[in-house]
């Protein structure tokens, strides 16, 4: 069982419309063991909808002043790390499901058109399928250095490729772009990822980004940042890239004041108490 | 009545999977007066589907050698130019329909994140609504010079903004990006646009690009390239930008050999014959 | 009188060749009141030369381990702030001295070719000469927000123009580029700039960047970051942009460990002691 | 013996200051067998100077109307192709002459800072010296496709690296950037290059671009576009990149109307007549 939650505070100089992707993904709703309800404070009308990527979104107009978005829920966790299937085949474009095709195309932070030759040069000789996606992850993981100071909102896959520094999202954008350039559908994913079964990170807990690649007959989780199967990943949203699945999108000024995320394993005793 | 059609030939050095957006948009199907059937030669199995943007797409695997895609159909045309509604209001983000929201976000050729201040500086003082979108079109139309030699596949709105040269798609990408940066939903559109009611262009007929902006309660046609209401526009597809609605997307090498488009007004006598 | 100095420490994982621009500019040597001698520790052979821009450079090969570069000197200061000459005329390209021409051209962080129209749109209607350069400074100063977290080595004028955040060097790169696009020679400058006659900055003292524009018959100091005449500016180097006048350029890995700069006014009594 | 010449015509809507680099480089002046005098028509005062890179430049203010720049001269040619010296050593930065250092730095079209890791990945394992520069040329030559339609003024090495199409200058920019990123000084060169000893090109004669790399104790000619030693290369100018050595730089509008270049071998009989 995992306890999930967040506490996010903004200061708004004026009323502002916002869209939040702060719920567990519909594909994981059946695993919830407590309501997954974003609390908005001060209380206001919140409208929920499913976007064109299948994510659960919330919309509201926050008034001037402090705004707090928080949540605390429980979710069943299988205790099984990200599945690994080395025999998963690469599917030629003509056999892909229609809805996977759009994850072959360009997006803001994934300039597939600028990577077609580069990707082929780097990974064209790797056996297709799982091993090729894994080779992309290995490459990105080993070539890019992580650091919070390297984050910036406009950073694209090409920037990551030349600068070789970045945060979670940058690792995934580069890997997603390489996959698409190799005609493997890939989509950006965000969600909870606690330090379960791994050494605790010294960094404050944040939401995490990873990506999914379509192989054989389904989407599989890959993570070019951590590059090893992890426990307790809980998906919130998928899209073409970070622009599609921002945790919050504000149509006006919203100054972030405080931000914390919780994602931790709880044992039954704890739960009972 | 309009006669529409195209004749496109490729030479394929190897079999290649393709996706084509070469049908009239579902919103115009009721106006068709003849079948809108893409002929593929040599004949092969073609699968049709509707993509996530609502466009009618065709998929097939073309064999090595010559490939010809052609069509000829008839469509009812109202004889009314693109509607103009100066009183159409700008809708604040919180009141937009859910499905319009995605047309506020970044896409490959529309780097909204890099234009937020620029757009505000240029158009922030213009009255919101129709007049603001029109001001964007006027600006782009007057500042960018058209020329086929300036086309290139990787050209983004920022490139157009700095270079000031481009083709149809470049004009629309810049205008779409400015609109989105102003929180006005805007989407890229492609289709037929003949020289009806305007001096005949010396250039060979091609498909055209324009864009749609969401104002008041619907999407409206704008065209930063021609910047005046036109007769006989027939929509084929809309998407976030040119990457979403390429006429043909080839997952492999496809060398274009020949390309022609027809879009002409026919009078009843002609039709009868 | 100003006391100038610095103390910079690197850790070198392997021997590395370096070039340093850490001396006062030849144009200010006559004002020195103490030797301006960079101390290199451990001691090693240092070669001095004047580069193609007229700057005094030092070259050496540092051994593996700790490297310390330090200096402390005194320089006569007129006590007069940066000169202001509103009547300084803009010189048409044909009348510029030969050696000023190269400061009209593109450089790495100053993409003049991408700003020619933008600069004209923004400043074409401003009276030429001093007032136009000042208008560029005013614009950059008011539109760009300062912040150390926004520094990155690859940031160009176009990045600053779209992102609107940056450090000293970014402000100057944007202003330099605008000037050049207006056919006004402009060059990037680095040197000492203490908090003399202004409220003390809460930030640790660093070298500063400003720029020089050629008007009438000479180069004049402008500073788009501070945008007001300052006391106690001591020039170290000028070049096309930051790439030409890096404080230190390392041809291999050099990890910065410590960095401090001193630039302070001293009164005679202090000097006597 | 080579006959060299050009005939360039502009139409100027208004008077415009120009700088031309249309003379043989000072290093080849001793080989001239006829005056190398640019004819300017209508006649006007032309000022000559040597720029900071050592190139011979001309400045003048052309009046409104037609402008013609032409020349025809003779130069002694050794009949020896570009020298090849596989044993030429790579010089570590600390042993380079001062004046070679600036050809290690960034310039507008050579973003060395964005290629440091890429260059090392591609060429780090190649033996240093001549073979490494040759490997860079081989790579660029084999990976980039030539085509006049791919020329554009703002195209940088990074654009060439991702797009893989270009003209002469693009090939050289990419190779120059790779060399600099490997700490090998490299500079851009322009001049005459006729079809001597090679199959005649179907393209109209133009000036050509190549580059020079510093190895052992001198600058050597390399050409990533043709990638084989050629006869009859006559240098006109060298600089950091194309921005430094434009054939003509106009400080205002100058519409090119006609352009032809001659560079052909003549045998003594022809010369006598």
Coordinates of C-alpha atoms in Angstrom, one line a residue, chain C:
Chain C
X1 CA 41.6 55.1 -5.4
X2 CA 40.2 51.6 -5.8
X3 CA 41.5 48.4 -4.4
X4 CA 41.0 45.6 -6.9
X5 CA 41.5 41.9 -6.5
X6 CA 40.3 38.4 -6.9
X7 CA 40.8 35.0 -5.5
X8 CA 39.8 32.0 -7.6
X9 CA 40.4 28.4 -6.9
X10 CA 40.0 25.4 -9.2
X11 CA 40.4 21.7 -8.6
X12 CA 41.9 20.1 -11.7
X13 CA 41.6 16.3 -12.2
X14 CA 44.3 16.4 -14.8
X15 CA 46.8 19.0 -16.2
X16 CA 45.0 21.6 -18.3
X17 CA 46.0 24.5 -20.5
X18 CA 44.3 27.7 -19.6
X19 CA 44.0 31.2 -20.9
X20 CA 43.0 33.9 -18.4
X21 CA 41.9 37.5 -19.0
X22 CA 42.5 38.6 -15.4
X23 CA 44.4 41.8 -15.9
X24 CA 43.4 45.4 -16.1
X25 CA 42.9 46.4 -19.8
X26 CA 46.0 48.1 -21.4
X27 CA 44.0 51.3 -21.7
X28 CA 43.9 51.6 -17.9
X29 CA 47.5 50.5 -17.2
X30 CA 48.6 54.1 -16.7
X31 CA 46.2 54.5 -13.8
X32 CA 47.6 51.5 -11.9
X33 CA 49.2 52.5 -8.6
X34 CA 50.5 49.0 -7.7
X35 CA 51.6 46.1 -9.8
X36 CA 48.7 44.3 -11.5
X37 CA 50.2 40.8 -11.3
X38 CA 48.2 37.7 -11.3
X39 CA 49.6 35.2 -8.7
X40 CA 49.4 31.7 -9.8
X41 CA 49.8 29.0 -7.2
X42 CA 51.5 26.6 -7.3
X43 CA 53.9 28.8 -9.2
X44 CA 54.3 28.0 -12.9
X45 CA 55.5 29.6 -16.0
X46 CA 52.9 32.1 -17.3
X47 CA 53.1 33.6 -20.7
X48 CA 51.5 37.0 -21.5
X49 CA 50.2 38.2 -24.8
X50 CA 47.8 40.7 -26.3
X51 CA 45.0 39.1 -28.2
X52 CA 43.4 40.4 -31.4
X53 CA 41.0 42.5 -29.5
X54 CA 43.7 44.3 -27.6
X55 CA 43.2 42.5 -24.3
X56 CA 46.0 41.4 -22.0
X57 CA 45.9 37.6 -21.7
X58 CA 47.9 35.0 -19.7
X59 CA 48.5 31.4 -20.7
X60 CA 49.8 28.6 -18.6
X61 CA 49.5 24.9 -18.1
X62 CA 48.2 24.1 -14.7
X63 CA 49.1 20.8 -13.1
X64 CA 46.7 18.3 -11.5
X65 CA 45.4 19.4 -8.2
X66 CA 44.5 22.7 -6.7
X67 CA 45.0 25.9 -8.7
X68 CA 44.7 29.3 -7.3
X69 CA 44.7 32.6 -9.2
X70 CA 44.8 35.7 -7.1
X71 CA 45.6 39.4 -7.4
X72 CA 45.4 42.6 -5.4
X73 CA 46.2 45.9 -6.8
X74 CA 45.4 49.6 -6.7
X75 CA 44.1 51.9 -9.4
X76 CA 43.6 55.6 -9.6
X77 CA 39.9 56.4 -10.1
X78 CA 38.8 59.7 -11.4
X79 CA 35.7 59.7 -9.2
X80 CA 33.7 60.6 -12.2
X81 CA 30.8 58.3 -13.3
X82 CA 30.5 56.9 -16.8
X83 CA 30.4 59.8 -19.2
X84 CA 27.1 60.7 -20.8
X85 CA 27.0 62.6 -24.0
X86 CA 23.5 62.9 -25.4
X87 CA 24.7 64.8 -28.4
X88 CA 27.1 62.0 -29.5
X89 CA 26.1 61.3 -33.1
X90 CA 25.6 57.9 -34.8
X91 CA 28.2 57.4 -37.4
X92 CA 27.1 55.9 -40.7
X93 CA 28.8 52.7 -41.6
X94 CA 30.9 54.3 -44.4
X95 CA 32.5 56.7 -41.9
X96 CA 33.3 54.3 -39.2
X97 CA 37.0 53.5 -38.6
X98 CA 38.0 50.2 -40.1
X99 CA 38.5 48.5 -36.8
X100 CA 34.9 49.3 -35.6
X101 CA 33.4 47.4 -38.5
X102 CA 33.8 44.0 -37.0
X103 CA 31.6 45.0 -34.1
X104 CA 28.7 45.2 -36.5
X105 CA 28.9 41.6 -37.4
X106 CA 27.4 38.4 -35.9
X107 CA 29.0 36.5 -33.0
X108 CA 28.1 33.4 -31.1
X109 CA 25.8 35.0 -28.6
X110 CA 24.8 38.0 -30.7
X111 CA 22.7 36.7 -33.7
X112 CA 22.5 40.0 -35.5
X113 CA 21.1 38.3 -38.6
X114 CA 18.0 37.2 -36.6
X115 CA 17.4 40.7 -35.2
X116 CA 17.6 43.0 -38.1
X117 CA 13.8 43.5 -38.5
X118 CA 13.0 43.2 -34.8
X119 CA 15.5 45.9 -33.9
X120 CA 14.2 48.2 -36.6
X121 CA 10.6 47.7 -35.4
X122 CA 11.5 48.5 -31.9
X123 CA 14.0 51.3 -32.3
X124 CA 13.8 52.5 -35.9
X125 CA 11.7 55.5 -34.9
X126 CA 14.0 56.6 -32.1
X127 CA 16.3 59.5 -32.9
X128 CA 19.7 58.1 -34.0
X129 CA 22.8 58.5 -31.9
X130 CA 23.1 58.4 -28.1
X131 CA 19.4 58.4 -27.6
X132 CA 18.9 55.3 -29.7
X133 CA 21.6 53.3 -27.8
X134 CA 20.0 54.6 -24.6
X135 CA 16.6 53.5 -25.8
X136 CA 18.0 50.0 -26.4
X137 CA 19.4 50.0 -22.8
X138 CA 16.1 51.2 -21.4
X139 CA 14.2 48.6 -23.2
X140 CA 16.5 45.7 -22.2
X141 CA 16.7 47.0 -18.7
X142 CA 12.9 47.2 -18.3
X143 CA 12.1 44.0 -20.1
X144 CA 14.6 41.5 -18.7
X145 CA 14.5 40.3 -15.1
X146 CA 17.8 39.6 -13.3
X147 CA 18.5 36.4 -11.5
X148 CA 21.6 34.2 -11.0
X149 CA 19.5 31.1 -11.5
X150 CA 18.9 32.0 -15.1
X151 CA 22.6 31.9 -16.2
X152 CA 23.6 29.2 -18.6
X153 CA 26.7 29.1 -20.9
X154 CA 24.8 28.6 -24.2
X155 CA 22.3 31.4 -23.7
X156 CA 22.2 33.8 -26.7
X157 CA 20.6 37.1 -27.3
X158 CA 17.7 35.4 -28.9
X159 CA 17.2 33.3 -25.9
X160 CA 17.2 36.4 -23.7
X161 CA 14.8 38.1 -26.0
X162 CA 12.3 35.3 -25.7
X163 CA 12.9 34.2 -22.1
X164 CA 13.3 37.7 -20.5
X165 CA 15.4 36.4 -17.7
X166 CA 19.2 36.5 -17.3
X167 CA 22.4 37.7 -15.7
X168 CA 24.7 40.6 -16.5
X169 CA 26.1 39.0 -19.6
X170 CA 22.6 38.3 -21.0
X171 CA 21.4 41.9 -20.7
X172 CA 24.5 43.1 -22.5
X173 CA 24.3 40.4 -25.2
X174 CA 20.8 41.5 -26.1
X175 CA 21.6 45.2 -26.1
X176 CA 24.8 44.6 -28.1
X177 CA 22.8 42.6 -30.7
X178 CA 20.1 45.3 -31.0
X179 CA 22.8 48.0 -31.5
X180 CA 24.6 46.0 -34.2
X181 CA 21.3 45.3 -36.0
X182 CA 20.8 49.0 -36.1
X183 CA 24.3 49.4 -37.6
X184 CA 25.8 50.8 -34.4
X185 CA 29.1 49.1 -33.5
X186 CA 28.8 47.5 -30.1
X187 CA 31.2 45.3 -28.1
X188 CA 31.0 43.3 -25.0
X189 CA 33.1 44.4 -22.0
X190 CA 34.1 42.8 -18.7
X191 CA 35.8 44.2 -15.7
X192 CA 35.5 45.3 -12.0
X193 CA 32.4 47.2 -10.9
X194 CA 32.1 47.7 -7.1
X195 CA 29.1 49.1 -5.2
X196 CA 30.5 52.6 -5.2
X197 CA 28.0 55.4 -4.7
X198 CA 25.1 52.9 -5.0
X199 CA 23.3 50.8 -2.3
X200 CA 25.4 47.8 -1.6
X201 CA 24.3 44.7 -3.4
X202 CA 23.3 41.7 -1.3
X203 CA 25.0 39.5 -3.9
X204 CA 28.6 38.5 -3.5
X205 CA 30.9 40.6 -5.5
X206 CA 31.6 39.2 -9.0
X207 CA 33.2 40.6 -12.1
X208 CA 30.7 42.5 -14.1
X209 CA 29.8 42.8 -17.8
X210 CA 28.7 45.9 -19.7
X211 CA 29.1 47.0 -23.2
X212 CA 30.6 49.8 -25.4
X213 CA 29.0 51.5 -28.3
X214 CA 30.8 53.5 -30.9
X215 CA 29.3 57.0 -31.4
X216 CA 30.7 60.2 -32.7
X217 CA 34.4 59.5 -32.4
X218 CA 34.9 56.9 -29.7
X219 CA 33.6 54.0 -27.7
X220 CA 31.2 54.8 -24.8
X221 CA 30.2 52.7 -21.8
X222 CA 26.7 51.5 -21.6
X223 CA 25.2 49.0 -19.1
X224 CA 21.8 47.5 -19.9
X225 CA 21.9 45.7 -16.6
X226 CA 22.3 48.7 -14.2
X227 CA 21.3 51.3 -16.8
X228 CA 22.7 54.3 -14.9
X229 CA 26.2 55.9 -14.9
X230 CA 28.4 54.2 -12.3
X231 CA 31.5 55.1 -10.5
X232 CA 34.6 52.9 -10.4
X233 CA 34.2 50.8 -13.5
X234 CA 37.6 49.2 -14.4
X235 CA 37.8 47.6 -17.8
X236 CA 39.6 44.3 -18.2
X237 CA 38.7 43.1 -21.7
X238 CA 36.4 43.8 -24.7
X239 CA 35.4 41.5 -27.5
X240 CA 32.5 40.5 -29.7
X241 CA 30.7 38.7 -26.9
X242 CA 31.3 36.7 -23.7
X243 CA 33.0 33.9 -25.7
X244 CA 35.9 36.2 -26.6
X245 CA 36.5 37.5 -23.1
X246 CA 35.9 34.6 -20.7
X247 CA 37.8 35.3 -17.4
X248 CA 39.3 31.9 -17.8
X249 CA 39.1 29.4 -20.7
X250 CA 40.1 25.9 -19.8
X251 CA 41.1 23.3 -22.5
X252 CA 40.0 20.5 -20.3
X253 CA 38.2 20.0 -17.0
X254 CA 38.6 22.7 -14.3
X255 CA 36.2 22.6 -11.4
X256 CA 35.7 25.9 -9.8
X257 CA 35.9 25.7 -6.0
X258 CA 36.0 29.2 -4.8
X259 CA 35.5 32.6 -6.3
X260 CA 35.7 36.1 -4.8
X261 CA 36.3 39.5 -6.2
X262 CA 37.1 42.8 -4.5
X263 CA 36.6 46.2 -5.9
X264 CA 36.3 48.9 -3.3
X265 CA 37.0 52.6 -2.8
X266 CA 39.7 53.4 -0.4
X267 CA 40.4 56.8 1.1
X268 CA 43.9 58.2 1.5
X269 CA 44.1 57.3 5.2
X270 CA 43.4 53.7 4.5
X271 CA 45.9 53.8 1.7
X272 CA 48.6 55.2 4.0
X273 CA 48.2 52.4 6.5

